[in-house]
PDB file of C-alpha atoms in Angstrom:
ATOM      1  CA  MET A   1      12.763 -33.707  22.941  1.00 53.00           C
ATOM      2  CA  GLU A   2      10.750 -36.574  21.497  1.00 60.00           C
ATOM      3  CA  ASN A   3      10.335 -38.425  24.804  1.00 63.00           C
ATOM      4  CA  ASN A   4       9.451 -35.208  26.578  1.00 67.00           C
ATOM      5  CA  ASN A   5       6.863 -34.463  23.929  1.00 77.00           C
ATOM      6  CA  ASN A   6       5.283 -37.870  24.265  1.00 79.00           C
ATOM      7  CA  LYS A   7       4.915 -37.392  27.999  1.00 77.00           C
ATOM      8  CA  ILE A   8       3.304 -34.030  27.443  1.00 80.00           C
ATOM      9  CA  LEU A   9       1.003 -35.346  24.738  1.00 83.00           C
ATOM     10  CA  GLU A  10      -0.333 -37.958  27.117  1.00 81.00           C
ATOM     11  CA  LYS A  11      -1.533 -35.143  29.326  1.00 79.00           C
ATOM     12  CA  VAL A  12      -3.979 -33.787  26.805  1.00 81.00           C
ATOM     13  CA  SER A  13      -7.132 -35.273  25.416  1.00 79.00           C
ATOM     14  CA  SER A  14      -6.988 -37.324  22.259  1.00 79.00           C
ATOM     15  CA  GLU A  15      -8.962 -34.673  20.398  1.00 77.00           C
ATOM     16  CA  ARG A  16      -6.315 -32.058  21.096  1.00 82.00           C
ATOM     17  CA  ARG A  17      -3.312 -34.339  20.829  1.00 82.00           C
ATOM     18  CA  ASP A  18      -2.836 -33.997  17.096  1.00 82.00           C
ATOM     19  CA  PHE A  19      -2.938 -30.247  17.273  1.00 81.00           C
ATOM     20  CA  LEU A  20      -0.432 -30.066  20.114  1.00 83.00           C
ATOM     21  CA  LYS A  21       1.773 -32.546  18.300  1.00 83.00           C
ATOM     22  CA  LEU A  22       1.698 -30.219  15.346  1.00 79.00           C
ATOM     23  CA  VAL A  23       2.668 -27.268  17.507  1.00 80.00           C
ATOM     24  CA  LEU A  24       5.530 -29.134  19.127  1.00 80.00           C
ATOM     25  CA  ALA A  25       6.694 -30.737  15.904  1.00 77.00           C
ATOM     26  CA  GLY A  26       7.784 -27.366  14.634  1.00 68.00           C
ATOM     27  CA  GLY A  27      10.650 -27.527  17.092  1.00 71.00           C
ATOM     28  CA  ALA A  28      10.218 -23.893  17.972  1.00 73.00           C
ATOM     29  CA  ALA A  29      12.664 -22.695  20.574  1.00 77.00           C
ATOM     30  CA  PHE A  30      11.318 -21.442  23.838  1.00 81.00           C
ATOM     31  CA  ALA A  31      10.170 -17.875  23.834  1.00 81.00           C
ATOM     32  CA  ALA A  32       8.444 -16.136  26.675  1.00 83.00           C
ATOM     33  CA  PRO A  33       4.733 -16.824  26.324  1.00 86.00           C
ATOM     34  CA  MET A  34       3.069 -13.924  24.642  1.00 83.00           C
ATOM     35  CA  MET A  35      -0.472 -13.041  23.782  1.00 82.00           C
ATOM     36  CA  THR A  36      -1.827 -10.041  21.936  1.00 75.00           C
ATOM     37  CA  SER A  37      -5.544  -9.396  22.131  1.00 74.00           C
ATOM     38  CA  PHE A  38      -7.669  -6.923  20.343  1.00 67.00           C
ATOM     39  CA  SER A  39     -11.234  -6.354  19.388  1.00 61.00           C
ATOM     40  CA  ILE A  40     -12.361  -7.439  15.970  1.00 54.00           C
ATOM     41  CA  ASP A  41     -13.643  -3.927  15.540  1.00 46.00           C
ATOM     42  CA  GLY A  42     -10.699  -2.822  17.561  1.00 39.00           C
ATOM     43  CA  LEU A  43      -9.354   0.610  18.017  1.00 32.00           C
ATOM     44  CA  TRP A  44      -6.222  -0.554  19.708  1.00 33.00           C
ATOM     45  CA  ALA A  45      -3.790  -3.401  19.578  1.00 34.00           C
ATOM     46  CA  GLN A  46      -3.165  -4.303  23.182  1.00 34.00           C
ATOM     47  CA  THR A  47      -0.083  -6.313  23.868  1.00 34.00           C
ATOM     48  CA  SER A  48       0.154  -8.702  26.738  1.00 35.00           C
ATOM     49  CA  SER A  49       3.377 -10.445  27.512  1.00 34.00           C
ATOM     50  CA  SER A  50       4.405 -12.368  30.548  1.00 36.00           C
ATOM     51  CA  THR A  51       7.795 -10.775  30.475  1.00 31.00           C
ATOM     52  CA  SER A  52       8.610  -7.298  31.596  1.00 27.00           C
ATOM     53  CA  SER A  53      10.931  -6.792  28.675  1.00 27.00           C
ATOM     54  CA  SER A  54       9.331  -5.043  25.773  1.00 27.00           C
ATOM     55  CA  SER A  55      10.203  -3.316  22.615  1.00 28.00           C
ATOM     56  CA  SER A  56      10.318   0.409  22.353  1.00 27.00           C
ATOM     57  CA  SER A  57       7.272   0.294  20.190  1.00 28.00           C
ATOM     58  CA  SER A  58       3.868   1.577  21.004  1.00 28.00           C
ATOM     59  CA  SER A  59       0.366   1.377  19.732  1.00 28.00           C
ATOM     60  CA  SER A  60      -1.520   4.437  18.786  1.00 27.00           C
ATOM     61  CA  SER A  61      -5.098   5.459  18.625  1.00 26.00           C
ATOM     62  CA  SER A  62      -7.072   5.257  15.471  1.00 27.00           C
ATOM     63  CA  SER A  63     -10.216   6.521  13.974  1.00 27.00           C
ATOM     64  CA  SER A  64     -13.426   4.812  14.888  1.00 28.00           C
ATOM     65  CA  SER A  65     -13.537   2.978  11.593  1.00 36.00           C
ATOM     66  CA  SER A  66     -10.156   1.360  11.501  1.00 43.00           C
ATOM     67  CA  SER A  67      -7.408  -0.328  13.421  1.00 47.00           C
ATOM     68  CA  THR A  68      -4.097   1.405  13.607  1.00 48.00           C
ATOM     69  CA  TYR A  69      -0.754   0.058  14.645  1.00 48.00           C
ATOM     70  CA  SER A  70       2.235   2.253  14.902  1.00 45.00           C
ATOM     71  CA  SER A  71       5.717   2.281  16.153  1.00 43.00           C
ATOM     72  CA  TYR A  72       9.187   3.586  15.672  1.00 44.00           C
ATOM     73  CA  CYS A  73      12.270   2.022  14.424  1.00 44.00           C
ATOM     74  CA  SER A  74      15.549   3.745  14.945  1.00 42.00           C
ATOM     75  CA  ALA A  75      17.983   4.029  12.153  1.00 41.00           C
ATOM     76  CA  ILE A  76      21.547   3.261  13.001  1.00 40.00           C
ATOM     77  CA  LYS A  77      23.409   5.240  10.378  1.00 43.00           C
ATOM     78  CA  PHE A  78      21.265   6.857   7.833  1.00 46.00           C
ATOM     79  CA  GLU A  79      22.069   9.235   5.040  1.00 52.00           C
ATOM     80  CA  TYR A  80      18.991  10.445   3.336  1.00 52.00           C
ATOM     81  CA  ASP A  81      17.843  13.729   1.949  1.00 54.00           C
ATOM     82  CA  GLY A  82      14.385  13.067   0.621  1.00 52.00           C
ATOM     83  CA  PRO A  83      10.870  13.821   1.722  1.00 52.00           C
ATOM     84  CA  GLN A  84      10.155  12.979   5.307  1.00 52.00           C
ATOM     85  CA  GLY A  85       6.722  11.483   5.014  1.00 55.00           C
ATOM     86  CA  PHE A  86       4.942   9.048   2.757  1.00 56.00           C
ATOM     87  CA  GLU A  87       1.642   7.304   2.500  1.00 58.00           C
ATOM     88  CA  ALA A  88       0.857   4.088   0.752  1.00 60.00           C
ATOM     89  CA  HIS A  89      -2.711   3.060   0.151  1.00 61.00           C
ATOM     90  CA  PHE A  90      -3.833  -0.445  -0.496  1.00 59.00           C
ATOM     91  CA  SER A  91      -6.895  -2.566  -0.850  1.00 57.00           C
ATOM     92  CA  ASP A  92      -7.681  -6.213  -1.223  1.00 57.00           C
ATOM     93  CA  PRO A  93      -9.723  -6.624  -4.378  1.00 54.00           C
ATOM     94  CA  ASN A  94      -9.788 -10.394  -4.062  1.00 54.00           C
ATOM     95  CA  ARG A  95     -11.766 -10.505  -0.881  1.00 51.00           C
ATOM     96  CA  ALA A  96     -15.490 -10.345  -0.554  1.00 45.00           C
ATOM     97  CA  ALA A  97     -14.985  -8.418   2.646  1.00 45.00           C
ATOM     98  CA  ARG A  98     -13.056  -5.521   1.221  1.00 48.00           C
ATOM     99  CA  MET A  99     -10.059  -4.295   3.096  1.00 55.00           C
ATOM    100  CA  ASN A 100      -8.537  -0.906   2.651  1.00 58.00           C
ATOM    101  CA  GLY A 101      -5.691   0.618   4.474  1.00 61.00           C
ATOM    102  CA  GLU A 102      -2.594   2.661   4.371  1.00 61.00           C
ATOM    103  CA  VAL A 103       0.957   2.596   5.503  1.00 61.00           C
ATOM    104  CA  THR A 104       2.539   5.850   6.545  1.00 59.00           C
ATOM    105  CA  LEU A 105       6.249   6.266   6.913  1.00 58.00           C
ATOM    106  CA  THR A 106       7.612   9.305   8.632  1.00 58.00           C
ATOM    107  CA  ILE A 107      11.297   9.938   8.784  1.00 54.00           C
ATOM    108  CA  SER A 108      12.292  12.191  11.615  1.00 53.00           C
ATOM    109  CA  ALA A 109      15.601  13.648  12.578  1.00 50.00           C
ATOM    110  CA  PRO A 110      16.468  15.922  15.492  1.00 43.00           C
ATOM    111  CA  SER A 111      16.258  19.620  14.824  1.00 42.00           C
ATOM    112  CA  ASN A 112      19.441  21.449  14.060  1.00 43.00           C
ATOM    113  CA  ASP A 113      19.043  23.388  17.297  1.00 42.00           C
ATOM    114  CA  ASN A 114      20.024  20.307  19.236  1.00 42.00           C
ATOM    115  CA  GLY A 115      23.546  20.666  18.093  1.00 42.00           C
ATOM    116  CA  LYS A 116      24.083  24.360  18.632  1.00 43.00           C
ATOM    117  CA  GLY A 117      27.676  25.146  19.374  1.00 45.00           C
ATOM    118  CA  LYS A 118      28.904  21.741  18.369  1.00 44.00           C
ATOM    119  CA  ASP A 119      31.170  20.833  15.561  1.00 50.00           C
ATOM    120  CA  ASP A 120      29.352  20.054  12.308  1.00 47.00           C
ATOM    121  CA  ASP A 121      30.749  16.539  12.149  1.00 46.00           C
ATOM    122  CA  GLU A 122      29.511  15.775  15.635  1.00 45.00           C
ATOM    123  CA  LYS A 123      26.101  17.175  14.825  1.00 42.00           C
ATOM    124  CA  ASN A 124      25.778  15.013  11.754  1.00 42.00           C
ATOM    125  CA  VAL A 125      26.861  11.874  13.581  1.00 40.00           C
ATOM    126  CA  ASN A 126      24.287  12.583  16.276  1.00 40.00           C
ATOM    127  CA  ALA A 127      21.639  13.125  13.654  1.00 39.00           C
ATOM    128  CA  ALA A 128      22.500   9.848  12.002  1.00 38.00           C
ATOM    129  CA  GLN A 129      22.222   8.012  15.297  1.00 39.00           C
ATOM    130  CA  THR A 130      18.854   9.433  16.209  1.00 41.00           C
ATOM    131  CA  THR A 131      17.061   9.448  12.893  1.00 46.00           C
ATOM    132  CA  ARG A 132      13.877   7.495  13.235  1.00 51.00           C
ATOM    133  CA  LEU A 133      11.458   5.801  10.960  1.00 54.00           C
ATOM    134  CA  ALA A 134       7.930   5.890  12.299  1.00 56.00           C
ATOM    135  CA  THR A 135       5.438   3.634  10.628  1.00 58.00           C
ATOM    136  CA  VAL A 136       1.690   3.548  10.996  1.00 60.00           C
ATOM    137  CA  LEU A 137      -0.381   0.765   9.541  1.00 62.00           C
ATOM    138  CA  THR A 138      -4.089   1.434   9.341  1.00 64.00           C
ATOM    139  CA  ILE A 139      -6.594  -1.117   8.154  1.00 62.00           C
ATOM    140  CA  SER A 140     -10.293  -0.855   7.644  1.00 61.00           C
ATOM    141  CA  ARG A 141     -12.825  -1.867  10.185  1.00 55.00           C
ATOM    142  CA  ASN A 142     -13.403  -5.599  10.474  1.00 57.00           C
ATOM    143  CA  ALA A 143     -10.273  -6.377   8.517  1.00 60.00           C
ATOM    144  CA  ILE A 144      -8.130  -8.744  10.512  1.00 63.00           C
ATOM    145  CA  VAL A 145      -4.436  -8.916   9.848  1.00 65.00           C
ATOM    146  CA  SER A 146      -2.216 -11.217  11.821  1.00 67.00           C
ATOM    147  CA  ASP A 147       1.033  -9.719  10.665  1.00 69.00           C
ATOM    148  CA  ALA A 148       2.341  -7.270   8.127  1.00 72.00           C
ATOM    149  CA  TYR A 149       5.683  -6.770   6.508  1.00 74.00           C
ATOM    150  CA  ILE A 150       7.454  -4.656   3.985  1.00 75.00           C
ATOM    151  CA  ALA A 151       9.001  -7.108   1.598  1.00 77.00           C
ATOM    152  CA  VAL A 152      11.701  -6.357  -0.915  1.00 74.00           C
ATOM    153  CA  ASP A 153      12.046  -8.759  -3.813  1.00 76.00           C
ATOM    154  CA  GLY A 154       9.832 -11.144  -1.917  1.00 75.00           C
ATOM    155  CA  ILE A 155      11.953 -11.083   1.224  1.00 74.00           C
ATOM    156  CA  ARG A 156      10.412  -9.610   4.341  1.00 72.00           C
ATOM    157  CA  VAL A 157      12.705  -6.948   5.648  1.00 71.00           C
ATOM    158  CA  VAL A 158      10.592  -4.870   8.008  1.00 70.00           C
ATOM    159  CA  THR A 159       7.842  -6.067  10.293  1.00 67.00           C
ATOM    160  CA  LEU A 160       5.033  -3.572  10.524  1.00 67.00           C
ATOM    161  CA  LEU A 161       2.871  -5.714  12.710  1.00 61.00           C
ATOM    162  CA  SER A 162       3.896  -8.839  14.491  1.00 52.00           C
ATOM    163  CA  GLY A 163       2.531 -10.826  17.344  1.00 45.00           C
ATOM    164  CA  LYS A 164       3.488  -7.969  19.573  1.00 39.00           C
ATOM    165  CA  GLY A 165       1.455  -5.614  17.506  1.00 37.00           C
ATOM    166  CA  THR A 166       4.536  -3.592  16.946  1.00 37.00           C
ATOM    167  CA  ILE A 167       7.366  -2.976  14.605  1.00 37.00           C
ATOM    168  CA  TYR A 168      10.612  -4.670  15.302  1.00 38.00           C
ATOM    169  CA  PRO A 169      13.575  -2.449  16.043  1.00 36.00           C
ATOM    170  CA  SER A 170      15.985  -1.692  13.292  1.00 35.00           C
ATOM    171  CA  THR A 171      18.112  -4.683  14.122  1.00 34.00           C
ATOM    172  CA  SER A 172      15.476  -6.826  12.508  1.00 38.00           C
ATOM    173  CA  LEU A 173      15.922  -5.227   9.153  1.00 40.00           C
ATOM    174  CA  ASN A 174      16.832  -8.673   7.993  1.00 38.00           C
ATOM    175  CA  TYR A 175      18.689  -9.178   4.772  1.00 38.00           C
ATOM    176  CA  ILE A 176      19.083  -5.471   4.300  1.00 39.00           C
ATOM    177  CA  CYS A 177      21.909  -3.342   5.550  1.00 42.00           C
ATOM    178  CA  ASP A 178      20.335  -0.019   6.285  1.00 51.00           C
ATOM    179  CA  PHE A 179      17.447   2.289   5.694  1.00 60.00           C
ATOM    180  CA  THR A 180      19.070   3.747   2.650  1.00 61.00           C
ATOM    181  CA  GLN A 181      18.876   0.360   1.006  1.00 65.00           C
ATOM    182  CA  LEU A 182      15.296   0.053   2.053  1.00 67.00           C
ATOM    183  CA  LEU A 183      14.423   3.413   0.566  1.00 66.00           C
ATOM    184  CA  GLU A 184      16.270   2.576  -2.605  1.00 66.00           C
ATOM    185  CA  ALA A 185      14.209  -0.579  -2.889  1.00 67.00           C
ATOM    186  CA  LEU A 186      11.007   1.334  -2.309  1.00 65.00           C
ATOM    187  CA  ALA A 187      12.043   3.902  -4.856  1.00 64.00           C
ATOM    188  CA  ALA A 188      12.721   1.180  -7.394  1.00 66.00           C
ATOM    189  CA  ASP A 189       9.242  -0.290  -6.918  1.00 68.00           C
ATOM    190  CA  ARG A 190      10.664  -3.506  -5.583  1.00 72.00           C
ATOM    191  CA  ALA A 191       8.737  -3.391  -2.349  1.00 70.00           C
ATOM    192  CA  THR A 192       5.397  -4.777  -1.340  1.00 73.00           C
ATOM    193  CA  VAL A 193       3.439  -4.852   1.863  1.00 71.00           C
ATOM    194  CA  ASP A 194       2.611  -8.414   2.826  1.00 74.00           C
ATOM    195  CA  LEU A 195      -0.460  -8.674   4.995  1.00 71.00           C
ATOM    196  CA  GLY A 196      -0.962 -11.969   6.768  1.00 69.00           C
ATOM    197  CA  ARG A 197      -4.520 -13.061   6.954  1.00 61.00           C
ATOM    198  CA  VAL A 198      -5.819 -16.364   8.140  1.00 55.00           C
ATOM    199  CA  GLY A 199      -5.041 -18.932   5.513  1.00 55.00           C
ATOM    200  CA  HIS A 200      -3.244 -16.700   3.092  1.00 56.00           C
ATOM    201  CA  VAL A 201      -0.941 -13.768   2.662  1.00 62.00           C
ATOM    202  CA  LEU A 202      -2.046 -10.736   0.757  1.00 60.00           C
ATOM    203  CA  GLU A 203       0.758  -9.143  -1.188  1.00 62.00           C
ATOM    204  CA  VAL A 204       0.147  -5.484  -1.863  1.00 59.00           C
ATOM    205  CA  ARG A 205       2.197  -3.469  -4.280  1.00 58.00           C
ATOM    206  CA  VAL A 206       3.101  -0.291  -2.490  1.00 54.00           C
ATOM    207  CA  GLU A 207       2.121   2.881  -4.218  1.00 49.00           C
ATOM    208  CA  GLY A 208       2.657   5.931  -2.152  1.00 45.00           C
ATOM    209  CA  ARG A 209       2.815   9.656  -2.244  1.00 46.00           C
ATOM    210  CA  ASP A 210       4.746  12.314  -0.519  1.00 47.00           C
ATOM    211  CA  GLN A 211       2.820  13.548   2.479  1.00 42.00           C
ATOM    212  CA  SER A 212       4.558  16.860   2.409  1.00 40.00           C
ATOM    213  CA  SER A 213       3.081  17.771  -0.927  1.00 35.00           C
ATOM    214  CA  SER A 214      -0.341  17.593  -2.478  1.00 31.00           C
ATOM    215  CA  GLY A 215       0.882  15.113  -5.016  1.00 30.00           C
ATOM    216  CA  THR A 216      -1.391  12.830  -6.883  1.00 27.00           C
ATOM    217  CA  ARG A 217      -2.647   9.949  -4.887  1.00 28.00           C
ATOM    218  CA  GLY A 218      -1.149   6.777  -6.191  1.00 28.00           C
ATOM    219  CA  SER A 219       2.071   8.251  -7.421  1.00 26.00           C
ATOM    220  CA  SER A 220       4.929   5.890  -6.994  1.00 26.00           C
ATOM    221  CA  TRP A 221       7.593   5.734  -4.378  1.00 26.00           C
ATOM    222  CA  ALA A 222      10.070   6.402  -7.114  1.00 23.00           C
ATOM    223  CA  ARG A 223       8.698   9.883  -7.486  1.00 24.00           C
ATOM    224  CA  SER A 224       8.559  10.712  -3.849  1.00 25.00           C
ATOM    225  CA  CYS A 225      11.427   8.850  -2.305  1.00 26.00           C
ATOM    226  CA  ARG A 226      14.836   9.943  -3.361  1.00 29.00           C
ATOM    227  CA  PRO A 227      17.564   8.499  -1.213  1.00 31.00           C
ATOM    228  CA  CYS A 228      21.107   9.641  -1.643  1.00 29.00           C
ATOM    229  CA  PRO A 229      22.929   7.562  -4.200  1.00 32.00           C
ATOM    230  CA  SER A 230      25.248   4.916  -2.888  1.00 33.00           C
ATOM    231  CA  SER A 231      28.264   6.837  -4.017  1.00 31.00           C
ATOM    232  CA  SER A 232      27.456   9.626  -1.574  1.00 31.00           C
ATOM    233  CA  ARG A 233      27.706   7.394   1.463  1.00 31.00           C
ATOM    234  CA  GLY A 234      31.438   7.446   1.594  1.00 29.00           C
ATOM    235  CA  ARG A 235      31.610  11.207   1.599  1.00 28.00           C
ATOM    236  CA  SER A 236      32.521  13.312   4.520  1.00 26.00           C
ATOM    237  CA  ARG A 237      29.918  13.501   7.241  1.00 26.00           C
ATOM    238  CA  ARG A 238      30.385  17.239   7.248  1.00 25.00           C
ATOM    239  CA  SER A 239      27.333  17.294   5.042  1.00 25.00           C
ATOM    240  CA  SER A 240      24.754  14.554   4.908  1.00 25.00           C
ATOM    241  CA  ARG A 241      22.993  16.081   1.937  1.00 26.00           C
ATOM    242  CA  CYS A 242      23.231  14.801  -1.579  1.00 26.00           C
ATOM    243  CA  SER A 243      24.925  17.050  -4.040  1.00 25.00           C
TER     244      SER A 243
ATOM    245  CA  MET B   1      -6.686 -25.977  43.910  1.00 55.00           C
ATOM    246  CA  ASN B   2      -6.820 -24.024  40.674  1.00 86.00           C
ATOM    247  CA  TYR B   3      -6.850 -26.257  37.595  1.00 93.00           C
ATOM    248  CA  PRO B   4      -7.180 -24.086  34.515  1.00 95.00           C
ATOM    249  CA  LYS B   5      -9.254 -25.464  31.678  1.00 94.00           C
ATOM    250  CA  ARG B   6      -9.336 -24.070  28.196  1.00 92.00           C
ATOM    251  CA  ILE B   7     -12.810 -23.401  26.906  1.00 91.00           C
ATOM    252  CA  GLU B   8     -13.956 -25.886  24.308  1.00 85.00           C
ATOM    253  CA  GLU B   9     -15.188 -23.781  21.460  1.00 82.00           C
ATOM    254  CA  LEU B  10     -11.937 -22.025  20.592  1.00 84.00           C
ATOM    255  CA  GLU B  11     -10.981 -21.916  16.959  1.00 78.00           C
ATOM    256  CA  ILE B  12      -7.199 -21.841  16.747  1.00 82.00           C
ATOM    257  CA  ASN B  13      -5.683 -20.928  13.394  1.00 76.00           C
ATOM    258  CA  PRO B  14      -2.002 -21.141  12.561  1.00 73.00           C
ATOM    259  CA  ALA B  15      -0.470 -17.822  11.550  1.00 67.00           C
ATOM    260  CA  ASP B  16       2.973 -16.888  10.370  1.00 57.00           C
ATOM    261  CA  ASP B  17       4.759 -16.877  13.711  1.00 65.00           C
ATOM    262  CA  GLY B  18       2.110 -18.177  16.030  1.00 73.00           C
ATOM    263  CA  PHE B  19      -1.586 -18.757  16.235  1.00 80.00           C
ATOM    264  CA  ILE B  20      -4.741 -16.725  16.057  1.00 77.00           C
ATOM    265  CA  ILE B  21      -7.832 -17.399  18.094  1.00 82.00           C
ATOM    266  CA  TYR B  22     -11.189 -15.887  17.271  1.00 75.00           C
ATOM    267  CA  GLN B  23     -13.768 -15.321  19.935  1.00 78.00           C
ATOM    268  CA  PRO B  24     -16.742 -14.037  17.989  1.00 71.00           C
ATOM    269  CA  ASP B  25     -18.983 -14.077  21.033  1.00 77.00           C
ATOM    270  CA  ARG B  26     -16.635 -11.636  22.748  1.00 79.00           C
ATOM    271  CA  ASP B  27     -15.671  -9.783  19.592  1.00 70.00           C
ATOM    272  CA  ARG B  28     -12.033 -10.574  20.320  1.00 74.00           C
ATOM    273  CA  VAL B  29      -9.060 -11.796  18.375  1.00 75.00           C
ATOM    274  CA  HIS B  30      -5.982 -13.146  20.114  1.00 80.00           C
ATOM    275  CA  TYR B  31      -2.547 -13.755  18.740  1.00 78.00           C
ATOM    276  CA  LEU B  32      -0.475 -16.295  20.678  1.00 83.00           C
ATOM    277  CA  ASN B  33       3.057 -17.422  20.140  1.00 83.00           C
ATOM    278  CA  HIS B  34       4.019 -21.099  20.264  1.00 86.00           C
ATOM    279  CA  THR B  35       4.768 -21.151  23.961  1.00 90.00           C
ATOM    280  CA  ALA B  36       1.461 -19.556  24.826  1.00 91.00           C
ATOM    281  CA  VAL B  37      -0.409 -22.073  22.684  1.00 91.00           C
ATOM    282  CA  VAL B  38       1.372 -24.954  24.405  1.00 91.00           C
ATOM    283  CA  ILE B  39       0.316 -23.501  27.756  1.00 93.00           C
ATOM    284  CA  LEU B  40      -3.240 -23.103  26.529  1.00 93.00           C
ATOM    285  CA  GLU B  41      -3.406 -26.681  25.303  1.00 91.00           C
ATOM    286  CA  LEU B  42      -2.108 -27.942  28.626  1.00 92.00           C
ATOM    287  CA  CYS B  43      -5.049 -26.291  30.350  1.00 93.00           C
ATOM    288  CA  THR B  44      -7.046 -29.501  30.433  1.00 91.00           C
ATOM    289  CA  GLY B  45      -8.582 -28.978  33.828  1.00 92.00           C
ATOM    290  CA  LEU B  46      -6.367 -31.730  35.166  1.00 91.00           C
ATOM    291  CA  ASN B  47      -3.061 -29.885  35.353  1.00 92.00           C
ATOM    292  CA  SER B  48      -2.230 -27.291  37.973  1.00 94.00           C
ATOM    293  CA  PRO B  49      -0.262 -24.178  36.992  1.00 95.00           C
ATOM    294  CA  ALA B  50       2.824 -25.686  38.617  1.00 95.00           C
ATOM    295  CA  GLU B  51       2.417 -28.870  36.615  1.00 94.00           C
ATOM    296  CA  ILE B  52       1.977 -26.874  33.436  1.00 94.00           C
ATOM    297  CA  ALA B  53       5.155 -24.961  34.214  1.00 94.00           C
ATOM    298  CA  ASN B  54       6.954 -28.273  34.742  1.00 93.00           C
ATOM    299  CA  MET B  55       5.754 -29.568  31.402  1.00 92.00           C
ATOM    300  CA  VAL B  56       6.784 -26.397  29.615  1.00 91.00           C
ATOM    301  CA  GLN B  57      10.203 -26.736  31.202  1.00 91.00           C
ATOM    302  CA  GLU B  58      10.433 -30.325  30.007  1.00 89.00           C
ATOM    303  CA  VAL B  59       9.259 -29.800  26.493  1.00 87.00           C
ATOM    304  CA  PHE B  60      11.558 -26.860  25.878  1.00 87.00           C
ATOM    305  CA  LYS B  61      14.394 -28.317  27.963  1.00 86.00           C
ATOM    306  CA  LEU B  62      14.705 -25.202  30.053  1.00 89.00           C
ATOM    307  CA  ASN B  63      17.176 -24.810  32.862  1.00 90.00           C
ATOM    308  CA  HIS B  64      14.736 -22.805  34.890  1.00 90.00           C
ATOM    309  CA  LEU B  65      11.152 -23.468  35.845  1.00 92.00           C
ATOM    310  CA  PRO B  66       9.039 -20.919  33.970  1.00 92.00           C
ATOM    311  CA  GLN B  67       6.499 -20.730  36.750  1.00 92.00           C
ATOM    312  CA  GLU B  68       6.127 -16.975  36.800  1.00 90.00           C
ATOM    313  CA  GLU B  69       5.764 -16.756  33.043  1.00 89.00           C
ATOM    314  CA  VAL B  70       3.190 -19.532  33.015  1.00 93.00           C
ATOM    315  CA  GLU B  71       1.180 -18.061  35.867  1.00 93.00           C
ATOM    316  CA  ASP B  72       1.194 -14.620  34.296  1.00 90.00           C
ATOM    317  CA  MET B  73       0.043 -16.059  30.998  1.00 92.00           C
ATOM    318  CA  LEU B  74      -2.685 -18.070  32.666  1.00 94.00           C
ATOM    319  CA  ALA B  75      -3.918 -14.935  34.377  1.00 92.00           C
ATOM    320  CA  MET B  76      -4.063 -13.164  31.017  1.00 90.00           C
ATOM    321  CA  MET B  77      -5.889 -16.052  29.426  1.00 94.00           C
ATOM    322  CA  LYS B  78      -8.394 -16.110  32.249  1.00 93.00           C
ATOM    323  CA  GLY B  79      -8.879 -12.390  31.859  1.00 91.00           C
ATOM    324  CA  GLU B  80      -9.622 -12.869  28.191  1.00 90.00           C
ATOM    325  CA  GLY B  81     -11.933 -15.792  28.841  1.00 92.00           C
ATOM    326  CA  LEU B  82      -9.790 -18.376  27.083  1.00 94.00           C
ATOM    327  CA  VAL B  83      -9.474 -20.526  30.194  1.00 94.00           C
ATOM    328  CA  VAL B  84     -11.581 -21.003  33.266  1.00 94.00           C
ATOM    329  CA  ASN B  85     -10.873 -22.530  36.615  1.00 89.00           C
ATOM    330  CA  SER B  86     -11.931 -26.124  36.806  1.00 81.00           C
TER     331      SER B  86
END
């Protein structure tokens, strides 16, 4: 690729050559060109891609004072019997331009009515296949975040906001096997939200609360997120609830 | 012929998986992946879209000519005011 790069570099001005060299030196594999544009005071993250393929994610509206990004990520097999909604609030105390925000996780499963007349096992398998994790990331006005992740033990496992302005599907739950593991990590206070800002990454310790209750703001995930213990995973699918 | 040219005063900042461009005069922020940035940098006003597509093919050693992708991206960049026709 070196010769090809040199030919390309000759096509740009000397002022831009070093920058392009830097871009090409990374050896990044080809990906369809993609550009996401949004207003600095934006209400929406608008994704533009030259390819027709897209994720199943979507952007959502926000209040007039913040930017909101949201999407869904489908769980593959998921056994969980805890609260179905959480909020995590954060702020950046180290910045002159203060940034506040929140991450909301909503776990949704199909209603039991969907499986009327079916065998219990089949119903539970269907539920496991269609359980979804919806995440909304809201940041304060004028706060610019290039990307955002949930990180567990310092390893980014879920992308809340990427170049596409969306959450990756569940297949990109890198280094983690399933949502149960993710919830266990959140419950154990091992998770942070990493917010990429120009020049640095802000690591935010997630402190959330159960949306379904009027719990104290700032209570920990450990109090609101109670995944089934690992030992329950091998049990019959006749019941997906923890004992 | 159309020879796209990137506007001069763009501030391009590396991000985690791409690059961020601020356009304070338009109140816009753009996130571009590597391929899009390469396309943008090749908009010198001297290269046609077809030539840019050829260069992208060369640099990434592609089997196909990414003409459609390049042209679509150029249209988006023009729409956002990142490039102009020279």
